[in-house]
């Protein structure tokens, strides 16, 4: 009878999405009916009345299915629906067309997005390539908003390669001395702690810019965000007060955040309050990136993968070295 929202709108839990009239269960004034005719959603109103005594007119089906029925010159009321509430599905139509000799061979059930059917006119085959619309929700919708805002900020990027030989040895020693089976040491916690030490020397990178007043707020805590890929989209939880944490404490907190992110259970406190962000593209094999700011932060750092590469010493002798590429992306209005 009445649709309350348009496609793409966000409907809060508890709000009325639509009003429907079913077998006279709701009394509606005639003038209201004139403006909003009683047409069951998804029903084919162009066909003859249903064979059921009190059932609504037409068979339930999608517009794409009704179009397919029309292409074969069939009557949708002659096709027995097998979907929910007797809905006529695409596969049923194709099988019915095959039984009538209008289709050489019905496609298999696995052919969901692409099907090839034989049409009666001219014997030419027709390919169906069906588009799929995916609405952005949750983290993805938030990312659209934040990245659109970040696109208005003048970025600059600075790339440096760092010798990680000492870091590799340090991580190995931590793992060797590790007595907790639930703790697995990786390079990232060491880099997070290293960043915190560097921020103590360069506090301007741990700040936020207030555009309305042209002011910069130097943040007292090092709340380092770590970009994580999840099934729900990219999310950036932050480890709070890293300057007060040990490498082991950072390792445990990073593991907790990763576990919560995978199960979509991060709290509001986990994903807010960050002051600078690390994006570990090395986790997926990347070596270099140009990261985009996570506003209102003024800096973001992309970490590439650590790889063994040949380098020269002071005497021009070649030796193997563990190298990582680190790219700093910064707000050029603040960081110069």
mmCIF file of N, CA and C in Angstrom, residues 19 25 39 43 47 65-66 74-75 87 98 110 114 118 128 141 161-162 179 190 202 225 256 282 329:
data_model
loop_
_atom_site.group_PDB
_atom_site.id
_atom_site.type_symbol
_atom_site.label_atom_id
_atom_site.label_comp_id
_atom_site.label_asym_id
_atom_site.label_seq_id
_atom_site.Cartn_x
_atom_site.Cartn_y
_atom_site.Cartn_z
ATOM 1 N N UNK A 19 3.962 -0.547 4.209
ATOM 2 C CA UNK A 19 2.643 -0.981 4.655
ATOM 3 C C UNK A 19 2.033 -1.827 3.557
ATOM 4 N N UNK A 25 -6.960 -7.553 5.245
ATOM 5 C CA UNK A 25 -6.685 -7.512 6.678
ATOM 6 C C UNK A 25 -6.550 -6.098 7.197
ATOM 7 N N UNK A 39 -1.249 -3.217 -5.143
ATOM 8 C CA UNK A 39 -0.528 -4.096 -6.054
ATOM 9 C C UNK A 39 0.482 -4.883 -5.244
ATOM 10 N N UNK A 43 4.521 -9.168 -7.846
ATOM 11 C CA UNK A 43 3.531 -9.988 -8.526
ATOM 12 C C UNK A 43 3.392 -9.574 -9.975
ATOM 13 N N UNK A 47 -0.965 -11.071 -15.876
ATOM 14 C CA UNK A 47 -1.426 -12.414 -16.190
ATOM 15 C C UNK A 47 -2.822 -12.637 -15.630
ATOM 16 N N UNK A 65 12.802 -12.456 -14.183
ATOM 17 C CA UNK A 65 12.177 -13.739 -14.492
ATOM 18 C C UNK A 65 10.974 -13.536 -15.410
ATOM 19 N N UNK A 66 10.167 -12.510 -15.133
ATOM 20 C CA UNK A 66 9.007 -12.247 -16.010
ATOM 21 C C UNK A 66 9.451 -11.908 -17.430
ATOM 22 N N UNK A 74 5.893 -17.787 -22.953
ATOM 23 C CA UNK A 74 5.212 -18.664 -22.003
ATOM 24 C C UNK A 74 4.234 -17.875 -21.147
ATOM 25 N N UNK A 75 3.351 -18.601 -20.465
ATOM 26 C CA UNK A 75 2.434 -18.015 -19.488
ATOM 27 C C UNK A 75 2.953 -18.369 -18.103
ATOM 28 N N UNK A 87 7.166 -18.672 -5.267
ATOM 29 C CA UNK A 87 7.843 -17.769 -6.198
ATOM 30 C C UNK A 87 8.441 -18.556 -7.367
ATOM 31 N N UNK A 98 12.836 -25.887 -21.433
ATOM 32 C CA UNK A 98 13.500 -27.059 -22.010
ATOM 33 C C UNK A 98 12.513 -28.202 -22.207
ATOM 34 N N UNK A 110 25.025 -24.379 -11.026
ATOM 35 C CA UNK A 110 26.208 -23.595 -10.659
ATOM 36 C C UNK A 110 26.378 -22.352 -11.514
ATOM 37 N N UNK A 114 26.243 -16.250 -15.292
ATOM 38 C CA UNK A 114 26.322 -16.289 -16.743
ATOM 39 C C UNK A 114 25.621 -17.541 -17.235
ATOM 40 N N UNK A 118 19.144 -21.100 -25.642
ATOM 41 C CA UNK A 118 18.777 -21.113 -27.063
ATOM 42 C C UNK A 118 17.394 -20.498 -27.216
ATOM 43 N N UNK A 128 23.579 -14.182 -20.982
ATOM 44 C CA UNK A 128 23.073 -13.316 -19.922
ATOM 45 C C UNK A 128 24.207 -13.031 -18.946
ATOM 46 N N UNK A 141 31.043 1.867 4.566
ATOM 47 C CA UNK A 141 30.370 3.160 4.423
ATOM 48 C C UNK A 141 31.166 4.255 5.151
ATOM 49 N N UNK A 161 64.169 3.418 2.701
ATOM 50 C CA UNK A 161 64.399 2.007 2.996
ATOM 51 C C UNK A 161 65.244 1.913 4.259
ATOM 52 N N UNK A 162 64.940 0.933 5.082
ATOM 53 C CA UNK A 162 65.598 0.797 6.374
ATOM 54 C C UNK A 162 66.217 -0.590 6.491
ATOM 55 N N UNK A 179 58.080 -18.108 26.486
ATOM 56 C CA UNK A 179 57.572 -19.274 27.217
ATOM 57 C C UNK A 179 56.053 -19.354 27.183
ATOM 58 N N UNK A 190 57.251 -4.491 17.300
ATOM 59 C CA UNK A 190 58.522 -3.780 17.439
ATOM 60 C C UNK A 190 58.483 -2.449 16.676
ATOM 61 N N UNK A 202 59.611 13.667 17.642
ATOM 62 C CA UNK A 202 58.946 14.502 16.638
ATOM 63 C C UNK A 202 57.439 14.540 16.928
ATOM 64 N N UNK A 225 47.052 3.616 15.473
ATOM 65 C CA UNK A 225 46.084 2.801 14.748
ATOM 66 C C UNK A 225 46.777 1.841 13.803
ATOM 67 N N UNK A 256 44.615 -9.185 20.389
ATOM 68 C CA UNK A 256 43.211 -9.033 20.819
ATOM 69 C C UNK A 256 42.408 -8.233 19.798
ATOM 70 N N UNK A 282 52.987 -4.980 3.927
ATOM 71 C CA UNK A 282 53.866 -6.138 3.809
ATOM 72 C C UNK A 282 53.176 -7.436 4.152
ATOM 73 N N UNK A 329 53.043 9.185 4.687
ATOM 74 C CA UNK A 329 52.116 10.112 4.064
ATOM 75 C C UNK A 329 51.713 11.150 5.096
#
